[in-house]
Every structure is written in C-alpha cells, then in structure tokens.
PDB file of C-alpha atoms in Angstrom:
ATOM      1  CA  TYR A   1      -0.444  27.605  10.125  1.00 37.00           C
ATOM      2  CA  GLN A   2      -2.838  25.301   8.653  1.00 40.00           C
ATOM      3  CA  ARG A   3      -2.467  21.495   7.683  1.00 44.00           C
ATOM      4  CA  ARG A   4      -4.545  20.151   4.615  1.00 43.00           C
ATOM      5  CA  VAL A   5      -7.973  20.619   4.582  1.00 40.00           C
ATOM      6  CA  ARG A   6      -9.787  19.688   1.446  1.00 40.00           C
ATOM      7  CA  GLY A   7     -11.075  22.528  -0.548  1.00 42.00           C
ATOM      8  CA  MET A   8      -9.309  25.141   1.319  1.00 45.00           C
ATOM      9  CA  GLY A   9      -6.865  25.819  -1.755  1.00 63.00           C
ATOM     10  CA  ILE A  10      -4.087  28.281  -1.496  1.00 71.00           C
ATOM     11  CA  GLU A  11      -5.039  29.506   1.940  1.00 78.00           C
ATOM     12  CA  ASN A  12      -2.991  26.624   3.541  1.00 86.00           C
ATOM     13  CA  ASN A  13       0.622  26.651   3.764  1.00 93.00           C
ATOM     14  CA  VAL A  14       0.931  22.842   3.600  1.00 95.00           C
ATOM     15  CA  GLU A  15      -1.322  20.330   2.036  1.00 94.00           C
ATOM     16  CA  LEU A  16      -0.012  16.734   1.879  1.00 96.00           C
ATOM     17  CA  ASP A  17      -2.017  13.297   1.424  1.00 96.00           C
ATOM     18  CA  ASP A  18      -2.875  11.632   4.626  1.00 95.00           C
ATOM     19  CA  SER A  19      -0.452   8.802   4.330  1.00 96.00           C
ATOM     20  CA  GLY A  20       2.157   7.225   1.670  1.00 97.00           C
ATOM     21  CA  THR A  21       4.998   8.098  -0.539  1.00 97.00           C
ATOM     22  CA  PHE A  22       4.284  11.095  -3.069  1.00 97.00           C
ATOM     23  CA  LYS A  23       5.845  13.724  -5.168  1.00 97.00           C
ATOM     24  CA  TYR A  24       5.844  17.398  -3.619  1.00 98.00           C
ATOM     25  CA  VAL A  25       6.691  21.021  -5.022  1.00 98.00           C
ATOM     26  CA  LEU A  26       7.685  23.934  -3.008  1.00 98.00           C
ATOM     27  CA  ILE A  27       5.982  27.066  -4.243  1.00 97.00           C
ATOM     28  CA  ARG A  28       6.183  30.752  -3.906  1.00 96.00           C
ATOM     29  CA  LEU A  29       2.795  32.367  -3.750  1.00 94.00           C
ATOM     30  CA  ASP A  30       3.150  36.145  -4.885  1.00 91.00           C
ATOM     31  CA  LEU A  31      -0.199  37.700  -3.538  1.00 87.00           C
ATOM     32  CA  LYS A  32      -1.656  40.785  -4.913  1.00 83.00           C
ATOM     33  CA  ASP A  33      -0.570  43.057  -1.800  1.00 87.00           C
ATOM     34  CA  ASN A  34       3.247  42.296  -3.175  1.00 88.00           C
ATOM     35  CA  SER A  35       3.829  40.009  -0.207  1.00 90.00           C
ATOM     36  CA  SER A  36       4.679  36.494  -0.665  1.00 93.00           C
ATOM     37  CA  ARG A  37       4.983  33.314   1.107  1.00 93.00           C
ATOM     38  CA  LEU A  38       5.920  29.643   0.735  1.00 96.00           C
ATOM     39  CA  LEU A  39       3.579  26.616   0.139  1.00 96.00           C
ATOM     40  CA  VAL A  40       4.228  22.887   0.000  1.00 97.00           C
ATOM     41  CA  ARG A  41       2.326  20.701  -1.830  1.00 97.00           C
ATOM     42  CA  GLY A  42       2.204  16.844  -1.811  1.00 97.00           C
ATOM     43  CA  HIS A  43      -0.047  14.353  -3.612  1.00 96.00           C
ATOM     44  CA  ALA A  44       0.160  10.818  -4.595  1.00 96.00           C
ATOM     45  CA  TRP A  45      -2.219  11.604  -7.684  1.00 96.00           C
ATOM     46  CA  GLY A  46       0.548  13.887  -9.341  1.00 94.00           C
ATOM     47  CA  GLU A  47       2.160  11.755 -11.714  1.00 95.00           C
ATOM     48  CA  TYR A  48       4.777  14.460 -12.447  1.00 96.00           C
ATOM     49  CA  HIS A  49       5.929  17.471 -10.032  1.00 97.00           C
ATOM     50  CA  ASP A  50       4.229  19.558 -12.612  1.00 97.00           C
ATOM     51  CA  ASP A  51       0.830  18.252 -12.061  1.00 97.00           C
ATOM     52  CA  ILE A  52       0.862  19.291  -8.679  1.00 97.00           C
ATOM     53  CA  TYR A  53       2.142  22.586  -9.461  1.00 96.00           C
ATOM     54  CA  GLN A  54      -0.425  23.182 -12.254  1.00 96.00           C
ATOM     55  CA  LYS A  55      -3.144  22.828  -9.970  1.00 94.00           C
ATOM     56  CA  THR A  56      -1.909  25.248  -7.217  1.00 93.00           C
ATOM     57  CA  LEU A  57      -1.007  27.785 -10.158  1.00 93.00           C
ATOM     58  CA  GLN A  58      -4.572  27.540 -11.328  1.00 93.00           C
ATOM     59  CA  GLU A  59      -6.129  28.202  -8.042  1.00 91.00           C
ATOM     60  CA  ALA A  60      -3.598  31.339  -7.389  1.00 91.00           C
ATOM     61  CA  MET A  61      -4.517  32.663 -10.817  1.00 91.00           C
ATOM     62  CA  SER A  62      -8.218  32.429 -10.341  1.00 91.00           C
ATOM     63  CA  GLN A  63      -7.633  34.718  -7.309  1.00 89.00           C
ATOM     64  CA  GLY A  64      -5.461  37.212  -8.819  1.00 89.00           C
ATOM     65  CA  HIS A  65      -2.146  35.701  -7.402  1.00 90.00           C
ATOM     66  CA  ASP A  66       0.992  34.526  -9.047  1.00 92.00           C
ATOM     67  CA  THR A  67       3.243  31.734  -8.236  1.00 94.00           C
ATOM     68  CA  GLU A  68       6.779  30.344  -8.929  1.00 96.00           C
ATOM     69  CA  CYS A  69       7.727  26.657  -8.483  1.00 97.00           C
ATOM     70  CA  LEU A  70      11.065  26.651  -6.526  1.00 98.00           C
ATOM     71  CA  GLY A  71      11.709  22.756  -6.973  1.00 98.00           C
ATOM     72  CA  GLY A  72      10.328  19.537  -5.795  1.00 98.00           C
ATOM     73  CA  GLY A  73      11.091  16.233  -4.042  1.00 98.00           C
ATOM     74  CA  ARG A  74       9.381  13.415  -2.605  1.00 98.00           C
ATOM     75  CA  ILE A  75       7.825  12.846   0.615  1.00 98.00           C
ATOM     76  CA  ARG A  76       7.221   9.703   2.741  1.00 98.00           C
ATOM     77  CA  HIS A  77       4.223  10.236   5.561  1.00 97.00           C
ATOM     78  CA  GLU A  78       3.787   7.862   8.127  1.00 97.00           C
ATOM     79  CA  PRO A  79       0.806   9.185  10.332  1.00 97.00           C
ATOM     80  CA  ALA A  80       1.056   6.033  12.476  1.00 97.00           C
ATOM     81  CA  ASN A  81       4.580   7.041  13.406  1.00 98.00           C
ATOM     82  CA  LYS A  82       4.030  10.685  13.420  1.00 98.00           C
ATOM     83  CA  LEU A  83       6.894  10.782  10.877  1.00 98.00           C
ATOM     84  CA  ILE A  84       7.274  12.739   7.622  1.00 98.00           C
ATOM     85  CA  HIS A  85      10.791  12.362   5.508  1.00 98.00           C
ATOM     86  CA  VAL A  86      11.266  14.816   2.616  1.00 98.00           C
ATOM     87  CA  TYR A  87      13.588  13.784   0.323  1.00 98.00           C
ATOM     88  CA  GLY A  88      15.055  13.609  -3.678  1.00 97.00           C
ATOM     89  CA  TYR A  89      14.479  16.099  -6.363  1.00 96.00           C
ATOM     90  CA  SER A  90      12.278  16.895  -9.228  1.00 96.00           C
ATOM     91  CA  VAL A  91      13.564  16.117 -12.699  1.00 95.00           C
ATOM     92  CA  GLY A  92      11.695  19.200 -14.067  1.00 95.00           C
ATOM     93  CA  TYR A  93      11.774  21.751 -11.234  1.00 97.00           C
ATOM     94  CA  GLY A  94      15.177  20.508  -9.756  1.00 97.00           C
ATOM     95  CA  ARG A  95      15.687  20.038  -6.006  1.00 97.00           C
ATOM     96  CA  ALA A  96      13.531  22.112  -3.463  1.00 97.00           C
ATOM     97  CA  ASP A  97      15.226  23.677  -0.549  1.00 97.00           C
ATOM     98  CA  HIS A  98      14.125  21.032   1.769  1.00 98.00           C
ATOM     99  CA  THR A  99      14.994  22.728   4.681  1.00 97.00           C
ATOM    100  CA  LEU A 100      12.391  25.184   3.772  1.00 98.00           C
ATOM    101  CA  ALA A 101       9.782  22.646   3.425  1.00 98.00           C
ATOM    102  CA  VAL A 102      10.645  21.083   6.419  1.00 98.00           C
ATOM    103  CA  GLY A 103      10.293  24.229   8.492  1.00 97.00           C
ATOM    104  CA  LEU A 104       6.416  24.706   7.034  1.00 96.00           C
ATOM    105  CA  ILE A 105       5.662  20.677   7.726  1.00 97.00           C
ATOM    106  CA  GLU A 106       6.713  21.108  11.346  1.00 96.00           C
ATOM    107  CA  LYS A 107       4.497  23.942  12.016  1.00 95.00           C
ATOM    108  CA  ALA A 108       1.602  22.212  10.152  1.00 94.00           C
ATOM    109  CA  TYR A 109       2.439  18.966  11.834  1.00 96.00           C
ATOM    110  CA  PRO A 110       2.925  19.574  15.574  1.00 95.00           C
ATOM    111  CA  GLY A 111       4.061  16.391  17.361  1.00 96.00           C
ATOM    112  CA  TYR A 112       5.523  14.705  14.387  1.00 97.00           C
ATOM    113  CA  THR A 113       9.139  14.242  13.678  1.00 98.00           C
ATOM    114  CA  VAL A 114      10.049  15.777  10.325  1.00 98.00           C
ATOM    115  CA  THR A 115      13.328  14.643   8.597  1.00 98.00           C
ATOM    116  CA  TRP A 116      14.996  15.379   5.332  1.00 97.00           C
ATOM    117  CA  SER A 117      17.759  14.037   2.966  1.00 96.00           C
ATOM    118  CA  ASN A 118      19.072  15.217  -0.256  1.00 87.00           C
ATOM    119  CA  GLU A 119      19.554  11.254  -1.249  1.00 84.00           C
ATOM    120  CA  GLY A 120      17.457   9.242  -3.346  1.00 74.00           C
ATOM    121  CA  TYR A 121      14.842  10.405  -6.048  1.00 67.00           C
TER     122      TYR A 121
END
C-alpha cells in the first residue's frame, strides 16, 4: 500500500491531503484485467464530493479503467498527533463504508491511530 504521492494518480490506494479536514470518497477501480480494488481520495480542494470523484474517474478512464463511487464522508487528518478520523456522509453519493476506508488508510499510514464514526456531516 502506498501513501499519497503527488502525480502518482490511480496507482496509489490512498491519497489524502497532508493535514486538515476535508471531503473524501471511496471508489472501486475496475481494472482492464477484470480485477478491482478500492481507492480512498480525500482533498480540501474538492468543494463537492463529486469534484474529487471526477478527477479520479478521468485518470482511470485515460488508462482504460472504469470506476464507481461507493460513497463519501469527511476526514480529519492531524499529522502532529498521528491521527486520522473518518466520519460523516456525502449528500450526492451517500455514506461510504468507513470501515473499508479505515482499513486502507491504516495500511497507508502505519503508526497512525485511525478512527471512524457515522456521526456528523
């Protein structure tokens, strides 16, 4: 599992901003070989969850892959405390299965405490 690396695109399972509170989406990436894997994308630049999803969709389609947004929420990333909290929901895509997102984030951020809640927006 790899952490966010600028410019790496869909090769990374998890891409999160370095700190702050921001929207995130959980995406299923369907590869050309008929396999699939999950991606977590969380960025403060996304005014809407769909903004974040559309960027990943474009990257995937340019490489011949397809995607489906499985839902969204918010992430609070506190690097000083090595804490990531996943919570809330997306109005447009519904609530992601935060347990799936947490599993991916834990692998990408070893040494962090990663928590989740369905509370909040």
